[in-house]
XYZ file of C-alpha atoms in Angstrom:
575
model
C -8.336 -11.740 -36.042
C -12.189 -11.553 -35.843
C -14.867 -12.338 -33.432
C -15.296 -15.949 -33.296
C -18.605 -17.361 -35.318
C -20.445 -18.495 -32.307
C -23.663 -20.900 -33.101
C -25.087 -20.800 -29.336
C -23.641 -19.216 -25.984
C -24.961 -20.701 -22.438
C -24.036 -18.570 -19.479
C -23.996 -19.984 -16.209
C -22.924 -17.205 -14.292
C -23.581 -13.394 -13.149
C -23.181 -12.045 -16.815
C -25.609 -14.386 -18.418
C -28.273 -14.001 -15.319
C -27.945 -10.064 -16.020
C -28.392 -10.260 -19.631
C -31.638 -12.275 -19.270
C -32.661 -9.798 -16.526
C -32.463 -7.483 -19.308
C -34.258 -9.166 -21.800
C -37.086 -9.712 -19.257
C -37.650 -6.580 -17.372
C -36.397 -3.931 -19.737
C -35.687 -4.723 -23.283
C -38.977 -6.558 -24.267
C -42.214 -4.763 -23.408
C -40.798 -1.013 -24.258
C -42.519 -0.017 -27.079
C -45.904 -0.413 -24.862
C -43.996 0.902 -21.604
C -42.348 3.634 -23.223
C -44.727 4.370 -26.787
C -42.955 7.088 -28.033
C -40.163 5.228 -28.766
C -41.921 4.702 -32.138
C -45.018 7.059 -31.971
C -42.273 9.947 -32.501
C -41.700 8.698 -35.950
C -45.414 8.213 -37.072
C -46.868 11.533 -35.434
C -44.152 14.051 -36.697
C -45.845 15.953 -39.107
C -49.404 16.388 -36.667
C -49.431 19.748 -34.525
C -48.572 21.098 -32.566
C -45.635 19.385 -32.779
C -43.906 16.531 -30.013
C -41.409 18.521 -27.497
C -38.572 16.843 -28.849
C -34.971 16.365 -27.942
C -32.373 17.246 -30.527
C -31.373 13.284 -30.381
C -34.753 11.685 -29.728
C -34.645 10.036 -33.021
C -31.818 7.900 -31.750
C -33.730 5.727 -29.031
C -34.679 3.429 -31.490
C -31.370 2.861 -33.437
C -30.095 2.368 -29.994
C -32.655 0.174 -28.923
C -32.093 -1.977 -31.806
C -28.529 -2.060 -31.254
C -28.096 -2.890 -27.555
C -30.948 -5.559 -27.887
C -29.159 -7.098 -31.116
C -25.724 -7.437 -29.090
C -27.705 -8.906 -25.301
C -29.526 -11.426 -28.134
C -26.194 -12.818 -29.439
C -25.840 -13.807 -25.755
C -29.472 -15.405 -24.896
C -30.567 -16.467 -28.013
C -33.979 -15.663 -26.135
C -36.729 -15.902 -28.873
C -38.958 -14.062 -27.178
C -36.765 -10.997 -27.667
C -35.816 -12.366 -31.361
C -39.611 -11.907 -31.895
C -40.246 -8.815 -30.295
C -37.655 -6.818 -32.624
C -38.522 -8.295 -35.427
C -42.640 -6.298 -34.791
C -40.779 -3.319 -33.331
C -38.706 -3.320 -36.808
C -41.804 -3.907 -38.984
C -43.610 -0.679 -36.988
C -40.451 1.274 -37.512
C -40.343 0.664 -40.870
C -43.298 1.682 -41.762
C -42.695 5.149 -41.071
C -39.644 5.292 -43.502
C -40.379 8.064 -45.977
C -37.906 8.816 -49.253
C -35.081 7.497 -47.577
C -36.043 9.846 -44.336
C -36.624 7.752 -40.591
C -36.425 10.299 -38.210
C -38.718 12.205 -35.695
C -39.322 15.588 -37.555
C -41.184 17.224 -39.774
C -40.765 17.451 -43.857
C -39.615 21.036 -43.812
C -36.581 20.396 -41.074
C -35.542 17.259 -42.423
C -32.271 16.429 -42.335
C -31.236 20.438 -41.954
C -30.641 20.456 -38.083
C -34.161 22.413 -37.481
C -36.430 21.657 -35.083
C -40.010 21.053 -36.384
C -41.929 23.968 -35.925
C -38.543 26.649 -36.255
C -37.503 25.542 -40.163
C -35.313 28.722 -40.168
C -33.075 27.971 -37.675
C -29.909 25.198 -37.998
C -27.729 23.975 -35.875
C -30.176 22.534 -33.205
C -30.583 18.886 -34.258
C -28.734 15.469 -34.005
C -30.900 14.344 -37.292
C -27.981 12.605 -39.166
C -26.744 10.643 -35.478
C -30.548 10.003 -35.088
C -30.072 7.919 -38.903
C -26.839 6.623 -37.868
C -27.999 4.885 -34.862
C -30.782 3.425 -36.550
C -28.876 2.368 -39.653
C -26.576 0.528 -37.722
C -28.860 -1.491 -35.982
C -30.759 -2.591 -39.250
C -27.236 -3.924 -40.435
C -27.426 -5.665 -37.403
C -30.230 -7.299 -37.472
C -30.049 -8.226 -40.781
C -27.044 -10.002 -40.313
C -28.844 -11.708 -37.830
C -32.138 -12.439 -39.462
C -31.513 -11.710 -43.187
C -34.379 -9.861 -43.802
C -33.229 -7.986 -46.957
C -36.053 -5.229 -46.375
C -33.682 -4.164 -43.375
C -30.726 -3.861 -45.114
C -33.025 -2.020 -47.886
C -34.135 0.358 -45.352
C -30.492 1.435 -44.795
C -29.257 1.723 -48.797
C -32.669 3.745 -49.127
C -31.527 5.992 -46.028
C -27.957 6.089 -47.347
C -29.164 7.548 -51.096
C -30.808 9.927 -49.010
C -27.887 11.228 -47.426
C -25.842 11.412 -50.797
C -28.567 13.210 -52.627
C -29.226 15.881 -49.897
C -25.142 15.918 -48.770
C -21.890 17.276 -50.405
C -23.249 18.079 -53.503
C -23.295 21.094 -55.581
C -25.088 23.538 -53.561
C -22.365 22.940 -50.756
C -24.372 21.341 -48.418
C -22.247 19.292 -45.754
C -22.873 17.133 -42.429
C -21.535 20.026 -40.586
C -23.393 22.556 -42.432
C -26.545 21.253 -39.624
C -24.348 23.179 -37.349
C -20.470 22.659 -36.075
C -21.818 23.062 -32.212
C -22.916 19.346 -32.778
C -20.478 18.385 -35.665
C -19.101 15.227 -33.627
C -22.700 13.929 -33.416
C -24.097 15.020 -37.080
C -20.671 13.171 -38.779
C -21.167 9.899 -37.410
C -22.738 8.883 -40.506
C -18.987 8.205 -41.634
C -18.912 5.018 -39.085
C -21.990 3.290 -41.158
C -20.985 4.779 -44.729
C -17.464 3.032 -44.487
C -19.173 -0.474 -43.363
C -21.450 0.246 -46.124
C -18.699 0.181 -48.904
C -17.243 -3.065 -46.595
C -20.468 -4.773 -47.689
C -21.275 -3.877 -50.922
C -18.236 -2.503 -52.091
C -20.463 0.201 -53.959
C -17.495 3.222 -54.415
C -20.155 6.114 -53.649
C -20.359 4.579 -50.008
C -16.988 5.007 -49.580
C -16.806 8.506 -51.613
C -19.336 9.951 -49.219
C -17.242 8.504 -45.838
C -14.559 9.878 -47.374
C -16.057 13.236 -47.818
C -17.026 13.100 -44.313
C -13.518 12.467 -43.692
C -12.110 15.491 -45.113
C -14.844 17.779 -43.859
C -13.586 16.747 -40.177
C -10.680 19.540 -40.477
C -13.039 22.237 -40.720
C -13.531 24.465 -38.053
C -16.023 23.395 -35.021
C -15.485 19.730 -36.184
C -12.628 17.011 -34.718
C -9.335 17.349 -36.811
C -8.975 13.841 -35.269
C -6.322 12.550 -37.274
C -4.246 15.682 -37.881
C -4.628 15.981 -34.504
C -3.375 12.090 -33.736
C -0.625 12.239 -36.453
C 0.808 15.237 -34.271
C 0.834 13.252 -30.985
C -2.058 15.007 -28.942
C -3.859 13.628 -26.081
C -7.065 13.091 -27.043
C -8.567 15.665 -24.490
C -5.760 17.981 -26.260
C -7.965 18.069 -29.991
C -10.910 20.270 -30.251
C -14.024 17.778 -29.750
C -12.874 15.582 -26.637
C -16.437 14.670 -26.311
C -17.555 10.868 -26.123
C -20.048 11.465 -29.474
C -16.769 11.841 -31.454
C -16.163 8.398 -30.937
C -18.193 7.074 -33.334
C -16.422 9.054 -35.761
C -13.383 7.715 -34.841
C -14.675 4.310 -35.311
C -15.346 5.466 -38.716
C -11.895 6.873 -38.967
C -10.664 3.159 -37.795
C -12.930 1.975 -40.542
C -12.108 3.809 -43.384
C -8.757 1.986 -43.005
C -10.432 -1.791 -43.268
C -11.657 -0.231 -46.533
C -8.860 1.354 -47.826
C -5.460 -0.474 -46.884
C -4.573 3.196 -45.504
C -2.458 3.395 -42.318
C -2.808 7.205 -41.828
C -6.167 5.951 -40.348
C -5.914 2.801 -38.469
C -2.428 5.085 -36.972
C -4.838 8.099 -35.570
C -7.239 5.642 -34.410
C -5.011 3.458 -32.272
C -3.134 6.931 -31.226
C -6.576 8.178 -29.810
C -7.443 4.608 -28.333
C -4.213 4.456 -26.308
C -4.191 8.109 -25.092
C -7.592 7.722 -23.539
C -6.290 4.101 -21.567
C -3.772 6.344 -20.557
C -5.475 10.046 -19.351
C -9.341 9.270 -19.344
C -10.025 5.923 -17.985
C -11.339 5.812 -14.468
C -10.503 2.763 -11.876
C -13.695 1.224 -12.589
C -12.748 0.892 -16.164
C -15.152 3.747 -17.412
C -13.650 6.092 -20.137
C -15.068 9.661 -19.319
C -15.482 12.683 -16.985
C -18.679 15.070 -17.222
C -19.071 13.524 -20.601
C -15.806 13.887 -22.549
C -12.045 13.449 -22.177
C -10.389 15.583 -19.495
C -7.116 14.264 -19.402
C -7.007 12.642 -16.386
C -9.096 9.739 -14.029
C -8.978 11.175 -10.461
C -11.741 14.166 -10.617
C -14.798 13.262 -9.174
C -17.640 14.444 -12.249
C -20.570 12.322 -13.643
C -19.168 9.154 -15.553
C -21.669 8.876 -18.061
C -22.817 5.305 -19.245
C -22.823 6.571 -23.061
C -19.327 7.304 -22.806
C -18.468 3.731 -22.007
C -20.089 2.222 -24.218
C -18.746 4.424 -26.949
C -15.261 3.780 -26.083
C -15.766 -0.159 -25.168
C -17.559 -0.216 -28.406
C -14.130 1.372 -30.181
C -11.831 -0.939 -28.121
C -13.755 -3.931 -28.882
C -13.456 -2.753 -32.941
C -9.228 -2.327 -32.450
C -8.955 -4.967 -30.659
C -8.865 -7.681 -33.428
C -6.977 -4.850 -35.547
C -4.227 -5.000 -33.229
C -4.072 -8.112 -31.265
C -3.333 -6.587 -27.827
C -4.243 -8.697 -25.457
C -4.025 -5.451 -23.018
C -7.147 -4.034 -24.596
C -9.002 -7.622 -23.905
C -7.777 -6.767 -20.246
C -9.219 -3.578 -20.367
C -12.892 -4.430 -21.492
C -13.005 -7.403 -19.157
C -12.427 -5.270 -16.257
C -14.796 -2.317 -17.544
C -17.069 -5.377 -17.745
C -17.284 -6.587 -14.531
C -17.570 -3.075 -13.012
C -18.370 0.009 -15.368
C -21.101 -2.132 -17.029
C -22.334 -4.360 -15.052
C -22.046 -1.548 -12.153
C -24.039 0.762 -14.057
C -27.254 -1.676 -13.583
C -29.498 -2.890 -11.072
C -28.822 -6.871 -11.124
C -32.609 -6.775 -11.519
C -31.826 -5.348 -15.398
C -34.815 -3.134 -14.708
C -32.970 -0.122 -14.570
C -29.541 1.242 -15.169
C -27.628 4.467 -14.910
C -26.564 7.220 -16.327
C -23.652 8.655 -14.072
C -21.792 5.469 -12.077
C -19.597 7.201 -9.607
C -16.279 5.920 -8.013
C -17.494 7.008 -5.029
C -21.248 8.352 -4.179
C -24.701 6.199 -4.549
C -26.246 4.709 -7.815
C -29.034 6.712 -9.256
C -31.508 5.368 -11.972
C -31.055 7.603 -15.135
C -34.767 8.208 -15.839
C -33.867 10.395 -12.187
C -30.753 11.829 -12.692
C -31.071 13.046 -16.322
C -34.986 13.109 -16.095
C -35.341 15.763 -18.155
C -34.887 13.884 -21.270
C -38.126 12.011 -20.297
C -41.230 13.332 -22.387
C -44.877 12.121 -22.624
C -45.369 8.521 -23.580
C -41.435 8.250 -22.680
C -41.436 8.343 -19.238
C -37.785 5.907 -19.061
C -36.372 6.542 -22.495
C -33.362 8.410 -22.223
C -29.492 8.493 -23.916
C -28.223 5.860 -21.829
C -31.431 3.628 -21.305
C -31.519 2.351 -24.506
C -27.807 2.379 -24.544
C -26.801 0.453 -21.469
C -27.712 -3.210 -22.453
C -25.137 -2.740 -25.325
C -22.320 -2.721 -23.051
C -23.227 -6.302 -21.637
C -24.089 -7.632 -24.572
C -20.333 -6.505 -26.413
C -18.939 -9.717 -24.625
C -20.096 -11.597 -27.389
C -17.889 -9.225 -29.601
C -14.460 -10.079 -27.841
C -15.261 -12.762 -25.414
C -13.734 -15.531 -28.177
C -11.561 -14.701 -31.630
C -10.712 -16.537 -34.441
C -7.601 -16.037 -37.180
C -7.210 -18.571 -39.719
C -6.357 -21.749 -37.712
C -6.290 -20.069 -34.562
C -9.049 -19.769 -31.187
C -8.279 -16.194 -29.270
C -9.926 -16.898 -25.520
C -10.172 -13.726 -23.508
C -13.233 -14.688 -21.234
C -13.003 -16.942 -18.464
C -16.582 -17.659 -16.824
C -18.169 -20.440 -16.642
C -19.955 -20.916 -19.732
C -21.267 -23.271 -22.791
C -20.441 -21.969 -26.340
C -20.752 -24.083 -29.766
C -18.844 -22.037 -32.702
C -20.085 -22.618 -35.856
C -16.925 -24.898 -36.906
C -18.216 -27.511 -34.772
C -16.035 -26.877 -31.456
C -17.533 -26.504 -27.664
C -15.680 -25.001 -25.070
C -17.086 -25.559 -21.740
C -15.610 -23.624 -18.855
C -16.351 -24.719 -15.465
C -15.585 -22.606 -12.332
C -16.729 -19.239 -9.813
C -14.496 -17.204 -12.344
C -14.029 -13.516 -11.050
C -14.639 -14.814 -7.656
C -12.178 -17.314 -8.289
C -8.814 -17.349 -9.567
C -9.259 -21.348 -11.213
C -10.728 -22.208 -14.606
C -11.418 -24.959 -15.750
C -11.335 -25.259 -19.545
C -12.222 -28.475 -21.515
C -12.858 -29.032 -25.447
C -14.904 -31.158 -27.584
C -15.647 -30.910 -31.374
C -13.360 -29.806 -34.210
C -9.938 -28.512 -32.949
C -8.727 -25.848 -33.827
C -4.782 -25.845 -35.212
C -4.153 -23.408 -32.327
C -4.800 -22.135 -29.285
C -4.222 -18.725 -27.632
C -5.027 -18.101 -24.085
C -5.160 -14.367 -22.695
C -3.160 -14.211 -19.846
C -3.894 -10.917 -17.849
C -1.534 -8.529 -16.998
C -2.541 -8.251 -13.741
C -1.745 -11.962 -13.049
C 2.063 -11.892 -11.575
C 2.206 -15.735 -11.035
C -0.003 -17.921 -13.858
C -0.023 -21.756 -13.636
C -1.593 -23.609 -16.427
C -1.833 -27.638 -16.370
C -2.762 -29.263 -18.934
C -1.206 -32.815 -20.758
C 0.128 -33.935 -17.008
C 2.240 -30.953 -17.184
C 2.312 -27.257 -15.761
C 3.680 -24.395 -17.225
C 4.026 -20.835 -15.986
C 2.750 -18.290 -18.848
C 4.222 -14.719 -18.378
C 1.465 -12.272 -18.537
C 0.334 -9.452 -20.284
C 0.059 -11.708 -23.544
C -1.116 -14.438 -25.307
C -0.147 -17.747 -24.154
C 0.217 -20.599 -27.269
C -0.963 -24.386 -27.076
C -0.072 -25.762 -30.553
C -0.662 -29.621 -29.443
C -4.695 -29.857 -27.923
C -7.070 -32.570 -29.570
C -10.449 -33.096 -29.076
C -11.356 -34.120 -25.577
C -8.575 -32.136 -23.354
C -8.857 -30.169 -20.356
C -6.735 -27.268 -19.027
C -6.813 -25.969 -15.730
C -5.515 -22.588 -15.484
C -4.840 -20.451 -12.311
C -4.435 -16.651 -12.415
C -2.603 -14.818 -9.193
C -5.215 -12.721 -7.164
C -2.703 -11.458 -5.217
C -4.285 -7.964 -4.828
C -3.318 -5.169 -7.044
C -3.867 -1.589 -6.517
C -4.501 1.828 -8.226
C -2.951 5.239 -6.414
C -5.184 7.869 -6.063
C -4.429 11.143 -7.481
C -5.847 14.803 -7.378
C -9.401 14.229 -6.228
C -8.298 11.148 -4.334
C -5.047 11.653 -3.818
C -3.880 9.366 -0.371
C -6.313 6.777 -1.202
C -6.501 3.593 -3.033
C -8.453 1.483 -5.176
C -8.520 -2.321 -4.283
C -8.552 -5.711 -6.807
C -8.437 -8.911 -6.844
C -8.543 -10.257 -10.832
C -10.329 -8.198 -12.601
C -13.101 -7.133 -9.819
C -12.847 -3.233 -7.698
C -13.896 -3.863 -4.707
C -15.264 -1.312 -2.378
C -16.912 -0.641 0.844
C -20.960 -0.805 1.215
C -22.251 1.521 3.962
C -25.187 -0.894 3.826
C -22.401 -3.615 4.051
C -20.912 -2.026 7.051
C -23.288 -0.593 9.720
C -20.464 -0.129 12.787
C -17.820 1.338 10.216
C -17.712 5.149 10.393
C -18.598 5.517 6.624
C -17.103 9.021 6.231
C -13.638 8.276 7.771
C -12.874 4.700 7.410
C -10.523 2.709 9.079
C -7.255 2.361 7.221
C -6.745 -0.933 5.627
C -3.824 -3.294 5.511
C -1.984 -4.567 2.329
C -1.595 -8.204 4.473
C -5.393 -7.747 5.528
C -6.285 -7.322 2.343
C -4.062 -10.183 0.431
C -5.295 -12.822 3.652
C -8.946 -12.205 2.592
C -10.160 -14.698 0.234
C -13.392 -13.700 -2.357
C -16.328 -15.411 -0.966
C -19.312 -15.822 -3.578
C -22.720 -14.836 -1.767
C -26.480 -16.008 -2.398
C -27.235 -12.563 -4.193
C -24.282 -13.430 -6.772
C -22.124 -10.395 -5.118
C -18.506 -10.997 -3.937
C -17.310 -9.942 -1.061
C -13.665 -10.234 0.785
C -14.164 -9.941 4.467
C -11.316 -7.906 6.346
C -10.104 -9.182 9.202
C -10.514 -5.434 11.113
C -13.851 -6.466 10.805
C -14.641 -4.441 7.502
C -16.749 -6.028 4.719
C -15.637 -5.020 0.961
C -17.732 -5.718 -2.181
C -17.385 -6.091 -5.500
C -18.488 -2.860 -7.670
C -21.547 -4.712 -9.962
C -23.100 -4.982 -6.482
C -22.399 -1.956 -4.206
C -25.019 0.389 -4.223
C -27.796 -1.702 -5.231
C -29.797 -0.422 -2.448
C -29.050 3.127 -2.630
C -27.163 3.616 -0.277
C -23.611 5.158 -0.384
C -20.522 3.583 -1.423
C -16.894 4.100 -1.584
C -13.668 2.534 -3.925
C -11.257 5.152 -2.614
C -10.151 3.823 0.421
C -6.791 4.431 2.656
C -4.705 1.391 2.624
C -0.909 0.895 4.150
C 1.486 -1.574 3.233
């Protein structure tokens, strides 16, 4: 299974009106708005020297990244254009296989320009990985081969300077940030995927073995023993991108030692670290449970959504498709203004929505008054739709996204789907263009009672899986209806007695804005019956909202908070 070759998408709905919300107000315009983004790069040997984060150098191989993935959604040319001068400046600054933001002497050692002598202080080799990846990116999309030369030049400078005879390692820049300076084995192992060059895949391996070290992951010894994931040594959300490197190195290799630690890791986090809005992470690593109330950091989710979305086709659960849908529709869309202007970097189950250049404002620096971790990082998680949203395997179409939208593939077939799909429960699905031999329709797992018509007939697919039509031509139309029945999540711990609230794949919560004669602090106890009776009602603003008949209004999470106000998704609820 693979992500579907998709020719054009057309959203009609929320998703598609936030991504070009994106494109507009945040994505194009930020190297003016925000100059050091690239003035870091070409002003790094002048003193004195920038004041510098350890990971400034990754803003840009973010950037790159999250506007790549939002682009596969618009196919705005505007944006197309823009990256393509923001590459050219970028490149430009590429020196002997070195792109980052400090001086010759600390290159690549984990010293800060202007202290040479001292390791351990930098995210230099994440900086590169970040901005590797994005090149491969884009020049899959463009096939500029000066891109793709950029990265081979920054790889040979990673293999001369790394793991050679002088002992130098990745985590010789200093094991306090191991999990961010070994990332480089993520883009190494896609490296060997492309060219199929065996020192690519000798230096990810080398990576690989350095990870048992002390300070650093031990992720798969640490898998192959059955440990939680908050259980191993580097629980952090950097470490991810490792792992996806780990999950990697087994597409290269044949080798199920790895794809087995990376679906043991992917698995114990759905189970311990996931939150009920579908956000992996608590104060910025695994904890081994949901229910404490920390920061829920945007980075983190897109990390882990970023890892799901890679296992996914790996191992054809449809229960990971469930997952991302629902971290979707609230942890990432929730985590931005429907304006796209700004986004967050802590999106609380309960509390208000704070812009990150605010809450983690101290990462802001002259010239980069908005960049920040999760700035550049946020527009990723929208855009990763385009990653799982439709699969192909041999003969076969994988469809795990339901709103209304356009999309050609490139084999010639359109899928139109018609509908108010998450606000309500009926899609309507019709075809056109070159069948595929099969069909495979993801049927959630929170939908008890599925209809599907189709062919003047109506069947009743069980859920939790993927539902097979062997016999479509070119022309049908299915109608499918999923149960929004509510479903709920318990409350533990920090929220134990309460309850989380959904219909399909949307949390819904209460809006003190929403709710002006509700005492916000001690809120009347809700009614399963109450709660079933009210129907999802799509507003003018695009937010959907189920109106309790005690007279309390609940809304969906992309849209509570918007104006600052405070917001809850713990609530106490009765049969």
């Amino acid at each position: 299974m693979k992500t579907a070759e998709i020719k054009q998408w057309n959203l009609q709905n929320e998703t598609g009106k936030l991504a070009q919300n994106i494109v507009r107000n945040w994505l194009l315009g930020i190297r003016e708005s925000n100059p050091a983004i690239l003035d870091m790069f070409r002003d790094r040997e002048l003193k004195p020297y920038r004041d510098l984060l350890p990971w400034s150098g990754e803003f840009a191989g973010k950037y790159l990244t999250s506007a790549y993935y939002v682009y596969q959604l618009t196919s705005d040319s505007g944006l197309y254009q823009y990256v393509q001068g923001f590459i050219a400046e970028l490149l430009s600054y590429l020196d002997d296989g070195y792109l980052g933001c400090f001086q010759k002497d600390c290159r690549l050692t984990g010293s800060y320009s202007g202290s040479p002598g001292e390791t351990g202080q930098t995210w230099d080799a994440w900086a590169h990985y970040h901005i590797m990846y994005g090149l491969c990116l884009w020049y899959d999309e463009t096939h500029q081969a000066c891109y793709f030369q950029a990265v081979l030049e920054i790889a040979e400078r990673f293999i001369r300077t790394f793991y050679r005879e002088d002992g130098r390692t990745l985590s010789s820049m200093g094991v306090i940030y191991a999990e961010m300076n070994m990332a480089p084995l993520h883009i190494f192992a896609l490296l060997y995927q492309r060219t199929h060059e065996q020192k690519y895949l000798d230096f990810a391996l080398k990576i690989a073995n350095d990870l048992t070290i002390p300070g650093a992951g031990d992720y798969i010894r640490c898998a192959q023993e059955g440990l939680e994931y908050y259980q191993g040594p580097k629980p952090r959300w950097e470490s991810l991108h490792i792992i996806m490197g780990i999950a990697a190195l087994y597409e290269c290799t044949g080798d199920r030692i790895y794809l087995d630690a990376a679906r043991q890791i992917l698995y114990s986090i759905l189970k311990t670290d996931v939150h009920n809005t579908g956000a992996f992470s608590t104060e910025e690593g695994a904890l081994g449970t949901p229910f404490k109330n920390g920061n829920i950091e945007v980075c983190c989710v897109i990390a882990f959504n970023a890892f799901a979305a890679q296992l996914l086709p790996l191992l054809k659960d449809p229960f990971i498709a469930d997952f991302l849908e629902i971290s979707l529709y609230n942890a990432v869309m929730g985590s931005f203004s429907p304006t796209g202007r700004w986004s967050t970097y802590n999106t609380p189950m309960d509390g208000t929505k704070c812009a990150n250049y605010h809450s983690i404002g101290f990462q802001c620096r002259p010239g980069s008054p908005e960049l920040n971790c999760c700035s550049v990082n946020a527009p990723r998680g929208v855009g990763m739709l385009s990653q799982w949203a439709f699969m192909e395997e041999m003969d076969s179409l994988y469809i795990n996204y339901y709103e209304a939208c356009t999309v050609l593939l490139k084999s010639g077939l359109r899928i139109q789907i018609t509908g108010d799909y998450p606000a309500d429960n009926t899609i309507h699905i019709h075809f056109s263009g070159a069948m595929p031999k099969n069909v495979l329709l993801r049927i959630p797992s929170w939908s008890e009672k599925t209809t599907l018509d189709y062919h003047g007939r109506t069947d009743s697919p069980e859920k939790g899986g993927y539902y097979l039509l062997t016999d479509l031509k070119e022309g049908d139309d299915l109608f499918l209806t999923l149960d929004f029945t509510a479903h709920y999540l318990a409350g533990q711990e920090d929220f134990a007695g309460k309850t989380s609230i959904y219909k399909g794949p949307i949390l819904y919560g209460l809006d003190q804005s929403l709710n002006p004669r509700v005492d916000f602090e001690n809120p009347p106890t809700l009614s399963n019956a109450s709660i079933d009776a009210a129907k999802p009602i799509r507003q003018a603003d695009g937010s959907i909202r189920l109106n309790i008949d005690n007279g309390v209004v609940l809304n969906d999470f992309y849209h509570l908070g918007t104006s600052g106000c405070f917001y809850k998704t713990w609530l106490p609820v009765k049969k």
